[in-house]
Coordinates of C-alpha atoms and ligand atoms in Angstrom, one line a residue:
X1 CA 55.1 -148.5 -1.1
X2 CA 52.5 -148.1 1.6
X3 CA 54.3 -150.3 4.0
X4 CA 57.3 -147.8 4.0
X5 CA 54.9 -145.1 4.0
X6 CA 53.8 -146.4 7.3
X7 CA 56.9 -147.1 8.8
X8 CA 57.8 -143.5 7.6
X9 CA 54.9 -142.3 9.6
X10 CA 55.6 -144.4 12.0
X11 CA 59.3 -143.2 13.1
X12 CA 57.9 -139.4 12.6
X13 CA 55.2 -140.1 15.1
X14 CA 57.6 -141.7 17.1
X15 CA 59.7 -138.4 16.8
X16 CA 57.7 -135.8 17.3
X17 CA 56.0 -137.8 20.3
X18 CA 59.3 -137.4 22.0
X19 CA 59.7 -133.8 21.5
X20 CA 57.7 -131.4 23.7
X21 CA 54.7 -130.1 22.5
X22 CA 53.5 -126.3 23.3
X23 CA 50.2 -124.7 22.6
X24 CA 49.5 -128.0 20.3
X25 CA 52.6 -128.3 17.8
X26 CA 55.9 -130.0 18.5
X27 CA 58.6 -126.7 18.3
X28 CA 62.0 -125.9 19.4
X29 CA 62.0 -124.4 23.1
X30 CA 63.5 -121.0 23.1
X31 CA 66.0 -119.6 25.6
X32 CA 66.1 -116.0 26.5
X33 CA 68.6 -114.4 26.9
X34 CA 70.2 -116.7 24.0
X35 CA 72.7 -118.9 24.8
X36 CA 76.4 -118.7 23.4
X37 CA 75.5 -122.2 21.2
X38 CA 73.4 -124.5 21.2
X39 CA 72.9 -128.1 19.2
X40 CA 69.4 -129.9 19.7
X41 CA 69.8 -133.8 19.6
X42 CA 67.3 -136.3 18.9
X43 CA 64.4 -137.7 21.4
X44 CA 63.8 -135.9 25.1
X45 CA 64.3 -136.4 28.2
X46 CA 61.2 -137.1 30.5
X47 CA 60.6 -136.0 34.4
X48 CA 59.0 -138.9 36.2
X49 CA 58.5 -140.1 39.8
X50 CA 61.1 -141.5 40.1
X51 CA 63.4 -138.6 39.2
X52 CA 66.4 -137.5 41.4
X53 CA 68.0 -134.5 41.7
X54 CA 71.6 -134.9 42.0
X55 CA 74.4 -132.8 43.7
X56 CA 77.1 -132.3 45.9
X57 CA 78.7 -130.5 48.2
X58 CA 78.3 -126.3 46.6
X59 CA 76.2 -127.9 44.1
X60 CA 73.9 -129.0 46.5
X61 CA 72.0 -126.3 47.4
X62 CA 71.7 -125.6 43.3
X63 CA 70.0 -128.9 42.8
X64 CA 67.7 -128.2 46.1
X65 CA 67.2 -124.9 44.0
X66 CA 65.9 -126.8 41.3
X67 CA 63.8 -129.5 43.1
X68 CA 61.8 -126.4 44.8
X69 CA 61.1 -125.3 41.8
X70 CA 60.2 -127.7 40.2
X71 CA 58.1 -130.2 42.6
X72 CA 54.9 -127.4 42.8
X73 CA 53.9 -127.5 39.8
X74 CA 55.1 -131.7 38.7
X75 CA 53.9 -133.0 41.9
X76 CA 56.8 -135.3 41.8
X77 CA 59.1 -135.4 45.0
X78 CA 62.3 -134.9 43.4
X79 CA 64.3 -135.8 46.2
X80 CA 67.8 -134.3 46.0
X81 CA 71.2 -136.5 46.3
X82 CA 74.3 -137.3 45.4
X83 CA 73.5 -139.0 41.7
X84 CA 70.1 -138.3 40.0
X85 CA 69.2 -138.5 36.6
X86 CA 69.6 -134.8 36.6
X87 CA 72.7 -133.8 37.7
X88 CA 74.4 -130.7 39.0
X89 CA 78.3 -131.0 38.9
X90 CA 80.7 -128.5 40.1
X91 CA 83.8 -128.7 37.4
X92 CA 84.8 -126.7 34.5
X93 CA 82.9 -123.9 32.4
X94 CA 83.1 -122.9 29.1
X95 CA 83.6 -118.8 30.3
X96 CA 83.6 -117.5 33.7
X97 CA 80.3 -117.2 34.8
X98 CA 79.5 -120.1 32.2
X99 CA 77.6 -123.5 32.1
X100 CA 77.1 -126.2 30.1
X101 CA 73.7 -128.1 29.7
X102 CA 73.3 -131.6 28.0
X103 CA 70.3 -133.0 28.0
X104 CA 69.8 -136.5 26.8
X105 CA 67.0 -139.4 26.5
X106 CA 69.1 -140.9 29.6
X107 CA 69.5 -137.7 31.7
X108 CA 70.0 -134.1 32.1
X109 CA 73.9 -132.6 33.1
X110 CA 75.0 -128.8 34.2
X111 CA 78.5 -128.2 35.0
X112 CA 80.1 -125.2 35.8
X113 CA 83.1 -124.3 37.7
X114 CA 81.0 -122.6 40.8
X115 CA 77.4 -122.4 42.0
X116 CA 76.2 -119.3 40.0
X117 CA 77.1 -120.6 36.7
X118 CA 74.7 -124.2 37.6
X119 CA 72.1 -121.6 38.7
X120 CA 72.4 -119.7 35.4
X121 CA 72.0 -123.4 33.7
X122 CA 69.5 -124.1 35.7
X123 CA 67.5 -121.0 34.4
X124 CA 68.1 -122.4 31.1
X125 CA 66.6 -126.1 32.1
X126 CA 63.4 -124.5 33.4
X127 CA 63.1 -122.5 30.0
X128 CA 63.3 -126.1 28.4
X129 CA 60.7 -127.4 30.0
X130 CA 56.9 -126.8 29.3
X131 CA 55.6 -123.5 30.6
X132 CA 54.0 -124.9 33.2
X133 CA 57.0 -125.4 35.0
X134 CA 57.0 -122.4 35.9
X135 CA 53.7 -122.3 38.0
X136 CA 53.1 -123.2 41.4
X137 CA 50.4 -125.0 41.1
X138 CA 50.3 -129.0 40.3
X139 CA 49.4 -128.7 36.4
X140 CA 49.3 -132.2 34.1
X141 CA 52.4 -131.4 31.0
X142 CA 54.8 -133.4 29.6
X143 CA 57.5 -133.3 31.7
X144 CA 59.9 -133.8 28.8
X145 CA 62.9 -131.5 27.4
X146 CA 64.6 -132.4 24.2
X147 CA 68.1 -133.5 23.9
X148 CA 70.0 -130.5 23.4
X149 CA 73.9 -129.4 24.0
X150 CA 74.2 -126.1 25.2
X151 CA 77.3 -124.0 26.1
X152 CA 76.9 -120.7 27.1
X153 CA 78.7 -117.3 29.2
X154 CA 77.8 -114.1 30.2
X155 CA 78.9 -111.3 28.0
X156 CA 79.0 -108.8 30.5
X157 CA 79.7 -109.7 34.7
X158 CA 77.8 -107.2 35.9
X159 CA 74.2 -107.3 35.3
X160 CA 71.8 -105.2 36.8
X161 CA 68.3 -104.0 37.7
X162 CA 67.8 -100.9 39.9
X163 CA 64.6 -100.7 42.0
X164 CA 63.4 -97.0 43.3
X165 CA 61.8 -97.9 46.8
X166 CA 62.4 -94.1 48.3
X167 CA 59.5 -92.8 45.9
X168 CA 57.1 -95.2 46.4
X169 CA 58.4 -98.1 49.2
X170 CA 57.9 -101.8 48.6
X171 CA 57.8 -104.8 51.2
X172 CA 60.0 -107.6 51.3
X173 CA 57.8 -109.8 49.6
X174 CA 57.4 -107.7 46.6
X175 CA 61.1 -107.1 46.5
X176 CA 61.7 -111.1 46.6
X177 CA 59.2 -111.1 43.9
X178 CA 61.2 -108.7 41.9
X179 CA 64.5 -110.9 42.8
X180 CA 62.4 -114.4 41.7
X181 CA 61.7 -112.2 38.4
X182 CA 65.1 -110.9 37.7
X183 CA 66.9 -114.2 38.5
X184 CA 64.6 -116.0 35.7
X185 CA 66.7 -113.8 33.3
X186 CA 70.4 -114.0 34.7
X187 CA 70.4 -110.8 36.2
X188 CA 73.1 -111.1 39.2
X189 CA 72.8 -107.5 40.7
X190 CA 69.7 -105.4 42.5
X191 CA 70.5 -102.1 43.3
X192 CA 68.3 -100.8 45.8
X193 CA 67.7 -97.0 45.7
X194 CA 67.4 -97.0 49.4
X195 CA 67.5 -92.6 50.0
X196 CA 65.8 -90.2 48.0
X197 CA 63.7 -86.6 48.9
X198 CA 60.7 -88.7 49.6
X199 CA 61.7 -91.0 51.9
X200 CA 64.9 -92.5 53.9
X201 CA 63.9 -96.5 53.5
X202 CA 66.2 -98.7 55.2
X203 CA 67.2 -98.1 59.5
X204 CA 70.2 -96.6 61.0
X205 CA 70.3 -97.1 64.2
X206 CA 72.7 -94.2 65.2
X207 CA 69.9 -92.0 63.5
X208 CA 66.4 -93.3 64.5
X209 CA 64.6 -90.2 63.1
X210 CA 66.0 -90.9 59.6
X211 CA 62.9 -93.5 59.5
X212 CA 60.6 -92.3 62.3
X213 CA 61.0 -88.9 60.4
X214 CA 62.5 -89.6 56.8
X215 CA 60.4 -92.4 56.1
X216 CA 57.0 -90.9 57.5
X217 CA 55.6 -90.9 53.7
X218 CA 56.1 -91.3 50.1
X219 CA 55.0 -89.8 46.7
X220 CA 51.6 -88.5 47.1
X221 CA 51.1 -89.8 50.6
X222 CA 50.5 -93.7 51.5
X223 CA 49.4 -95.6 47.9
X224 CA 50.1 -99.1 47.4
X225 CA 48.3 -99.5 51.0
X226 CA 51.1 -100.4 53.0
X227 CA 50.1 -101.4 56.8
X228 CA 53.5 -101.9 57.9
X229 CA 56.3 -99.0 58.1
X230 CA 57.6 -97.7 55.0
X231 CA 61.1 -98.6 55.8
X232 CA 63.5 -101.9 55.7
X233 CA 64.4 -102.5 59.8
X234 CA 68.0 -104.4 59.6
X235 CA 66.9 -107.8 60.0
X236 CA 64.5 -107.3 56.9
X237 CA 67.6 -105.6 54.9
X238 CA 69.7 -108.9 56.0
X239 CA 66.3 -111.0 54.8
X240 CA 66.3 -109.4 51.6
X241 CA 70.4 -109.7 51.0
X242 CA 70.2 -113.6 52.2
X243 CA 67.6 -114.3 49.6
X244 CA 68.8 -112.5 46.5
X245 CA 72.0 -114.3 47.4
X246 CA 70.2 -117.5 47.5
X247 CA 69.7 -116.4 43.5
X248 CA 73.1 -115.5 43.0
X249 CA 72.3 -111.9 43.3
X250 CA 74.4 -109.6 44.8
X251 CA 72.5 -106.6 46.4
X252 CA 73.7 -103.3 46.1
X253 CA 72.3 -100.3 48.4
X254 CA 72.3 -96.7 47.0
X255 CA 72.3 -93.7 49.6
X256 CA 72.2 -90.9 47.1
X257 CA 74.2 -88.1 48.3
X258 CA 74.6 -84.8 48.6
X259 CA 71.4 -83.9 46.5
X260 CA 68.2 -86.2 46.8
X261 CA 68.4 -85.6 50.6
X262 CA 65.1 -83.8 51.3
X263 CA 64.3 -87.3 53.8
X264 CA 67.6 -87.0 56.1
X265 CA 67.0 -83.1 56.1
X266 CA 63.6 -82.8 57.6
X267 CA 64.8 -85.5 60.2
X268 CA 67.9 -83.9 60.9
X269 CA 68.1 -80.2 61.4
X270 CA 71.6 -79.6 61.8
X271 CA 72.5 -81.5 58.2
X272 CA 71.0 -77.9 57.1
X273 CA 72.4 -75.0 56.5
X274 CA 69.9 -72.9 58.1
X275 CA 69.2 -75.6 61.2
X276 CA 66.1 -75.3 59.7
X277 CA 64.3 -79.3 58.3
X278 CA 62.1 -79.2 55.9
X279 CA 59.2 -80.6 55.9
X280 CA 59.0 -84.3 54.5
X281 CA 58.3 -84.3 50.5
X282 CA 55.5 -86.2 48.8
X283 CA 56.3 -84.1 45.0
X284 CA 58.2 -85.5 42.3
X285 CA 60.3 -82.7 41.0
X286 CA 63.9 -83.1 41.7
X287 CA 67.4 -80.9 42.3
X288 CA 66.3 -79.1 45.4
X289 CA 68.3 -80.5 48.2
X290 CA 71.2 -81.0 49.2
X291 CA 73.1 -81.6 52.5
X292 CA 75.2 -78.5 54.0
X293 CA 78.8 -78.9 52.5
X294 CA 80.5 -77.2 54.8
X295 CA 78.9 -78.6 58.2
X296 CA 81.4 -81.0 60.3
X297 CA 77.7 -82.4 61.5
X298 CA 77.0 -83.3 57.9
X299 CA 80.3 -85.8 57.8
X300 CA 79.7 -87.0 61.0
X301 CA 76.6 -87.9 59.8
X302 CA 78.3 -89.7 56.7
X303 CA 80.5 -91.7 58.8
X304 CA 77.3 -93.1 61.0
X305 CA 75.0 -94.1 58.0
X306 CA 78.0 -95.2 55.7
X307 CA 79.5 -97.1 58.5
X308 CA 76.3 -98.7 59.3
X309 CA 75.2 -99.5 55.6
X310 CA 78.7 -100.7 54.7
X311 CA 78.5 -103.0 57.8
X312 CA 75.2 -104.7 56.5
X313 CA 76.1 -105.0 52.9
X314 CA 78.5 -108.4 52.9
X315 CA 78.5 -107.1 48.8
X316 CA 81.2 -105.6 47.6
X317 CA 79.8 -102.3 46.0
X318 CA 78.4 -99.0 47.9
X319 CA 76.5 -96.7 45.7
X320 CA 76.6 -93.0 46.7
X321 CA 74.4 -91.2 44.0
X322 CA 75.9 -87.9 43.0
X323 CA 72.7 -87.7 40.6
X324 CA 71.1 -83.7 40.1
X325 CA 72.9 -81.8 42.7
X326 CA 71.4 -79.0 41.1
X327 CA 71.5 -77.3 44.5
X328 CA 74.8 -77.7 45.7
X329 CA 77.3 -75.1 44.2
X330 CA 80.2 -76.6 41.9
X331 CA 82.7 -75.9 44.1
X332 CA 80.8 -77.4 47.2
X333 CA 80.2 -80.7 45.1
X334 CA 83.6 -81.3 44.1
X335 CA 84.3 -80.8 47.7
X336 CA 82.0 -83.0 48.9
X337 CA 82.2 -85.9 46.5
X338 CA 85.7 -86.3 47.4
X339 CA 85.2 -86.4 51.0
X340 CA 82.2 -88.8 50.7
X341 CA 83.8 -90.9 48.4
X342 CA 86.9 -91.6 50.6
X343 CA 84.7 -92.2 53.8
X344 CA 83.2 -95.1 51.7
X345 CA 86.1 -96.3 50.4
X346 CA 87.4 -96.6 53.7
X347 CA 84.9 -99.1 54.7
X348 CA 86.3 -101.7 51.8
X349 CA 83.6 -101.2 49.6
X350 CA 84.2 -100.2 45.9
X351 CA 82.2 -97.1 45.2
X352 CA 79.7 -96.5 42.3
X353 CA 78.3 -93.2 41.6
X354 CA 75.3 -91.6 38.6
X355 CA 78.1 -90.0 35.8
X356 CA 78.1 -86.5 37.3
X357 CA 80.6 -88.2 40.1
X358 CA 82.7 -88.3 37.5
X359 CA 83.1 -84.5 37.4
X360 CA 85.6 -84.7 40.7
X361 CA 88.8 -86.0 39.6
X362 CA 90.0 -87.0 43.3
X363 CA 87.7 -90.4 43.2
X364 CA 89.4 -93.3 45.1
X365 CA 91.1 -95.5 42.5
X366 CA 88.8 -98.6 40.9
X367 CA 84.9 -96.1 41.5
X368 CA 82.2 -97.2 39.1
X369 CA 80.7 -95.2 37.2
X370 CA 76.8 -95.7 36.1
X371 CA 76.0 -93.8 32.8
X372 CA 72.6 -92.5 32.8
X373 CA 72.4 -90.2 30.1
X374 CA 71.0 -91.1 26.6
X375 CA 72.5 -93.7 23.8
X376 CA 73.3 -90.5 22.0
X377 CA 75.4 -88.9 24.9
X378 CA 74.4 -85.2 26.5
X379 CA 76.3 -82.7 27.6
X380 CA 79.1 -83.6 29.3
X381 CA 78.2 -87.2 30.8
X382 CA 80.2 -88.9 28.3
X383 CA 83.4 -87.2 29.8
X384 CA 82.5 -87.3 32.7
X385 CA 82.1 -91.3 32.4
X386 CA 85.4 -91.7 30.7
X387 CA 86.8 -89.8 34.1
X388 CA 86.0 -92.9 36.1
X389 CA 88.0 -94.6 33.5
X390 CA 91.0 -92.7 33.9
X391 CA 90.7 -93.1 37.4
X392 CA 91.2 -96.8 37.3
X393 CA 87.8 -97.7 37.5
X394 CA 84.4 -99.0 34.8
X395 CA 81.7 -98.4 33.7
X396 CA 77.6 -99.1 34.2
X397 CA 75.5 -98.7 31.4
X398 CA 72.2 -97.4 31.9
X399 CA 71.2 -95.1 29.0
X400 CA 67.8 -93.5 30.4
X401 CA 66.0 -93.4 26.8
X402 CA 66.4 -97.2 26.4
X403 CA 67.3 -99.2 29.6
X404 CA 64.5 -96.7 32.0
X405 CA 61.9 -98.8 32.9
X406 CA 59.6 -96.4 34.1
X407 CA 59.6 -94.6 30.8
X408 CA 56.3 -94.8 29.0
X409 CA 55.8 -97.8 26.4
X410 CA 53.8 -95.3 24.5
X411 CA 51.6 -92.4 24.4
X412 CA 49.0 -94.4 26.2
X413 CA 50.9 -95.6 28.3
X414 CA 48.7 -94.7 32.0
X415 CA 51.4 -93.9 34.2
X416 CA 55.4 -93.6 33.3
X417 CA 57.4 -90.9 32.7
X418 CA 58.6 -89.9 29.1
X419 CA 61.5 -87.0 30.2
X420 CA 63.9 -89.2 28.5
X421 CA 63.5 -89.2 24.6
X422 CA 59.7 -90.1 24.9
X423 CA 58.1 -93.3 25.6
X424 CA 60.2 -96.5 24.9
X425 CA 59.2 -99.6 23.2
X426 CA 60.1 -103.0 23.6
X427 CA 62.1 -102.5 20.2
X428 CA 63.7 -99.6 21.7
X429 CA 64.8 -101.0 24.8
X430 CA 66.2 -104.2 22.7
X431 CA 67.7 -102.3 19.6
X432 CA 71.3 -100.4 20.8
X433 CA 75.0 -101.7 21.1
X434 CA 76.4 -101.2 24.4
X435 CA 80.1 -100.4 23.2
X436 CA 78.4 -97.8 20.6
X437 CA 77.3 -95.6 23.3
X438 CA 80.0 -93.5 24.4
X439 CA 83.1 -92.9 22.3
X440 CA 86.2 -94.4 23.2
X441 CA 85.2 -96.8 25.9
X442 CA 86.1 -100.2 25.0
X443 CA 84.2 -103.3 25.8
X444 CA 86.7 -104.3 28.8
X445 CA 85.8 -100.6 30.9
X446 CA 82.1 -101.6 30.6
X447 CA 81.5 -103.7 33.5
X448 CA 78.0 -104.3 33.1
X449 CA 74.7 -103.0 32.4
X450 CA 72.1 -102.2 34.7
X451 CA 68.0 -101.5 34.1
X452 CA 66.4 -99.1 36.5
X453 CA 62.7 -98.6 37.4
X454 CA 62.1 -95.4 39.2
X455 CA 59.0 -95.5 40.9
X456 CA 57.7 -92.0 41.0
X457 CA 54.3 -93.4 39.5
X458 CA 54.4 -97.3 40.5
X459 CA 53.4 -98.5 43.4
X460 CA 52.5 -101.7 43.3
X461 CA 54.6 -105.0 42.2
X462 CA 51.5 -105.8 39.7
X463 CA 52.7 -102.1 38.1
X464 CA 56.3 -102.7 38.5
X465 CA 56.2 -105.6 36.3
X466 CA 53.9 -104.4 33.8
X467 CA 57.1 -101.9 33.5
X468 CA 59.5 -104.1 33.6
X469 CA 58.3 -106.7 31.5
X470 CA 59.1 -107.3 28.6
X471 CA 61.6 -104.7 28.3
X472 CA 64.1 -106.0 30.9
X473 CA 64.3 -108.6 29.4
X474 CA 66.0 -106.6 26.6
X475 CA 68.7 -106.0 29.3
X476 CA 68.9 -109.0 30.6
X477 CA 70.1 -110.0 26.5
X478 CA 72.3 -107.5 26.3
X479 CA 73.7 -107.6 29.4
X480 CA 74.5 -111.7 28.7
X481 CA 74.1 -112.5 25.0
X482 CA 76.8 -112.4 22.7
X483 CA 76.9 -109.5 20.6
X484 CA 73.9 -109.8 17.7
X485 CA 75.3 -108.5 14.7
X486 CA 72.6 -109.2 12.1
X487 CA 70.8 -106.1 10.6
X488 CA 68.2 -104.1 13.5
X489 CA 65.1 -106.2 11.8
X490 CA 66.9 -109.5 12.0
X491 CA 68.2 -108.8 15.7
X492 CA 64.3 -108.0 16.9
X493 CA 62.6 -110.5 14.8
X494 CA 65.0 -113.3 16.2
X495 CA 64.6 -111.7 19.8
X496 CA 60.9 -111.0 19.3
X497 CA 60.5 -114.7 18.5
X498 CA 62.1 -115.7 21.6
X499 CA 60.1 -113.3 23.8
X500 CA 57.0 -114.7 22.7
X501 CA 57.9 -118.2 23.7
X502 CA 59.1 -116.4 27.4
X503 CA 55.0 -115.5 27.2
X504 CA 53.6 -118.4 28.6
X505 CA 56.5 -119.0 31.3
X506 CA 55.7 -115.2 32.5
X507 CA 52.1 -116.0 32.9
X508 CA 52.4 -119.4 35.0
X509 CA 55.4 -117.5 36.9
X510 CA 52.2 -115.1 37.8
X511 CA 54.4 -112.3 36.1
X512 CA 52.5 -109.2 34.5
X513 CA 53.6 -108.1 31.5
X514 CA 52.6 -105.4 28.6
X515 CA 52.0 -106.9 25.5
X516 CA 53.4 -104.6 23.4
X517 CA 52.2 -104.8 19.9
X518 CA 56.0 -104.7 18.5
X519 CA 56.5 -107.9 20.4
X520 CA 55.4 -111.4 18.0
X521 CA 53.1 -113.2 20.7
X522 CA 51.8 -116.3 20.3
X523 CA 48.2 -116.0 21.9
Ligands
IFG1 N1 66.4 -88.9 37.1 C1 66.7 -89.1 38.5 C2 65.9 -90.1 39.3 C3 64.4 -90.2 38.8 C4 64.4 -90.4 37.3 C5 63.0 -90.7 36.8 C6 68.6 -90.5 37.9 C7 70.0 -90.9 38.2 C8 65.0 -89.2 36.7 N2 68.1 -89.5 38.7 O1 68.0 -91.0 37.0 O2 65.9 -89.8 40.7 O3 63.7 -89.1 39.2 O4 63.1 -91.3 35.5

């Protein structure tokens, strides 16, 4: 009897050796967001020295990807060539947009059918491995991952985060930093909110004095002690559209039109109606401007920055705003949206505009429209997101009282706004159906979802993330997860679970997070 007992113990030893240990007890790895399916195996595979990266020809620059990230915090060299034991293969996927993972005692496999879905396995593989594989420093860990067989698709092909950097402006790095952060969850969009009352944030050079003027401040003057100008020069723009597309993410600039204009107005005078410019705007209340309607300067002025923007964008949407005209007369708006709307489409971009866009029924066929109203729909926005519909075109989701990240996590929240609904939890954010929002828009018109941060009160990237994370990555799991039926407490407890294992991948990724007290975390 005791022999078997020790050969029992034995083999279990031998077991749970192979698997890969966290915080001290052998567990299951979680993935977030959750893959289509998934079947563990038996034993692991390990990371050595002598581990090679292996890829060819598109897939090469995936599995160079992966050796950068990897070789910090291993110290292994991980060169990359043709065959490794890990090996990137360009082939078939499950779903477009789709992978498959195997790992195995022998070696590690991702195949998809093009580069984005062996980056979106790739994501998976690093959540597979200890936490530390995430830092950048060397750090001693079993470089192991346990056999698994995963297959997994996006549910949705458009998903998004928005970053506000007209209210408060970011640099490059911190905007690469938001890009690393997003691509860690699949995200495959960033909309830049590029124009707003407080400042004009990227350079036209047919209009200098929209950043020599329109970028001159921010909300509440100069925080986040910026040195450099608070505006993107070109070359930076192209920096920052070359390295999300090194992430597979697809950049999409917002010039928010014909209200939200306060910048271009005190740089221009004759975009007035008066010929009088204001004088730049450091507040935070919003609906007072709006570009004169009626001006043939105004459209010349369209056809400049449009032109210009289109030009730098090799990405194939142009976001126009449309958002709180709440100074531009009806009749003036419906005017305008239809004139603005065609000078973008005529640049080959497809044109997204906020819901109220949806109000002018002369859109160019195929414009997106990005919901922004509540989960419960207010007045008139669901209409006028089913008009974008009828028009030929799809939808963005981004209900403000769940999928806001500047909203408050709770009353005690520091900074944050809490217009919409109130603060919002991490259960809040996680907790609502995308086709249940708006009545009568199927599954197929949604093309995506898409989580803004507004950054009237955040000015740093430390206080961007602390906003953003965790509750993006509620998004980023609706935005690629298969639908979660199980009852609400099921659906958190089973996400919950897999956010606290993200936990210790967020802090060796130098990420900071809240930690919400709805959310199960381990330490
Ligand atoms: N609504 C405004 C934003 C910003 C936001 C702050 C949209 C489309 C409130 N427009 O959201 O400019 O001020 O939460």
């Amino acid at each position: 009897m005791r022999r078997a007992a020790v050969v029992l113990l034995a083999l279990l030893g031998a077991l749970t050796a192979c698997a890969p240990v966290e915080n001290g007890t052998a567990m299951t790895t979680t993935v977030i967001p959750a893959p289509v399916s998934r079947a563990d195996g038996e034993g692991a595979f390990t990371l050595g020295h002598d581990t090679v990266i292996g890829g060819e020809g598109e897939a090469a620059a995936v599995a160079e990807y992966l050796a950068q990230s990897l070789r910090p915090a291993t110290g292994y060299q991980l060169p990359v060539g043709a065959l490794g034991q890990i090996q990137l293969v360009i082939g078939a996927s499950p779903a477009p947009g789709g992978y498959t993972l195997d790992v195995e005692p022998g070696g590690i496999r991702i195949e998809a059918d093009a580069p984005a879905g062996l980056f979106a396995g790739v994501q998976t593989l690093r959540q597979l491995l200890p936490p530390a594989a995430f830092g950048r420093e060397p750090a001693q860990a079993d470089w192991s991952v346990a056999s698994t067989s995963i297959e997994d698709y996006p549910r949705f092909e458009y998903r998004g985060a928005m970053l506000d950097v007209a209210r408060h402006f970011f640099a490059v790095a911190d905007v690469k930093k938001y890009i690393d952060d997003i691509a860690m969850l699949k995200l495959n969009h960033l909309h830049l909110h590029l124009t707003d009352d407080q400042g004009w944030r990227l350079q036209i050079l047919s209009r200098p004095a929209l950043t020599e003027i329109g970028a001159s401040t921010q909300v509440d003057g100069n925080g986040g002690g910026h040195t450099a100008p608070l505006y993107y020069t070109q070359d930076e723009y192209r920096e920052l559209v070359e390295y999300a597309a090194s992430r597979f993410i697809t950049i999409v600039p917002e010039i928010d039109l014909p209200g939200h204009t306060n910048a271009a107005l005190s740089a221009y005078p004759e975009l007035n109606c008066d010929g009088i410019a204001p004088q730049p705007y450091e507040g935070i209340e919003v609906g007072f401007s709006s570009l004169c309607i009626g001006k043939a300067e105004t459209y010349a002025f369209l056809e400049d920055v449009i032109g210009e923007v289109a030009a730098l964008t090799p990405g194939p949407f142009l976001h126009l705003g449309g958002d709180e005209s709440l100074a531009t007369s009806d009749e003036d708006f419906l005017t305008f949206i239809a004139r603005v709307t065609a000078i973008g489409a005529a640049t080959g971009k497809t044109i997204i505009g906020w819901h109220e866009m949806g109000r002018s029924a002369e859109l160019p066929a195929g414009t997106i429209g990005q919901y922004w109203s509540f989960v419960r729909p207010q007045s008139g926005a669901a209409e006028h997101t089913l008009s974008f519909v009828e028009q030929g075109g799809r939808v963005i989701l981004s209900p403000a009282d769940v999928a806001y990240l500047d909203m408050k996590y709770d009353p005690t929240t520091d900074q944050g706004l809490v217009w919409a609904n109130g603060p919002t939890s991490v259960t809040e954010s996680y907790l609502w159906e995308p086709t249940e929002v708006i009545p009568g828009l199927s599954e197929q018109q949604i093309l995506g979802i898409e989580a803004p941060i507004w950054t009237e009160t955040l000015r740093t990237i430390g206080e961007l993330e602390y906003f953003a994370f965790p509750r993006i990555v509620s998004i980023a799991e609706l935005a690629w997860s298969p639908q979660n039926s199980g009852t609400a407490g099921a659906r958190f407890d089973d996400f919950g679970d897999r956010l606290a294992g993200l936990q210790p991948r967020l802090e060796a990724a130098g990420i900071t997070y809240y930690k919400a007290p709805d959310v199960p975390w381990r330490d």
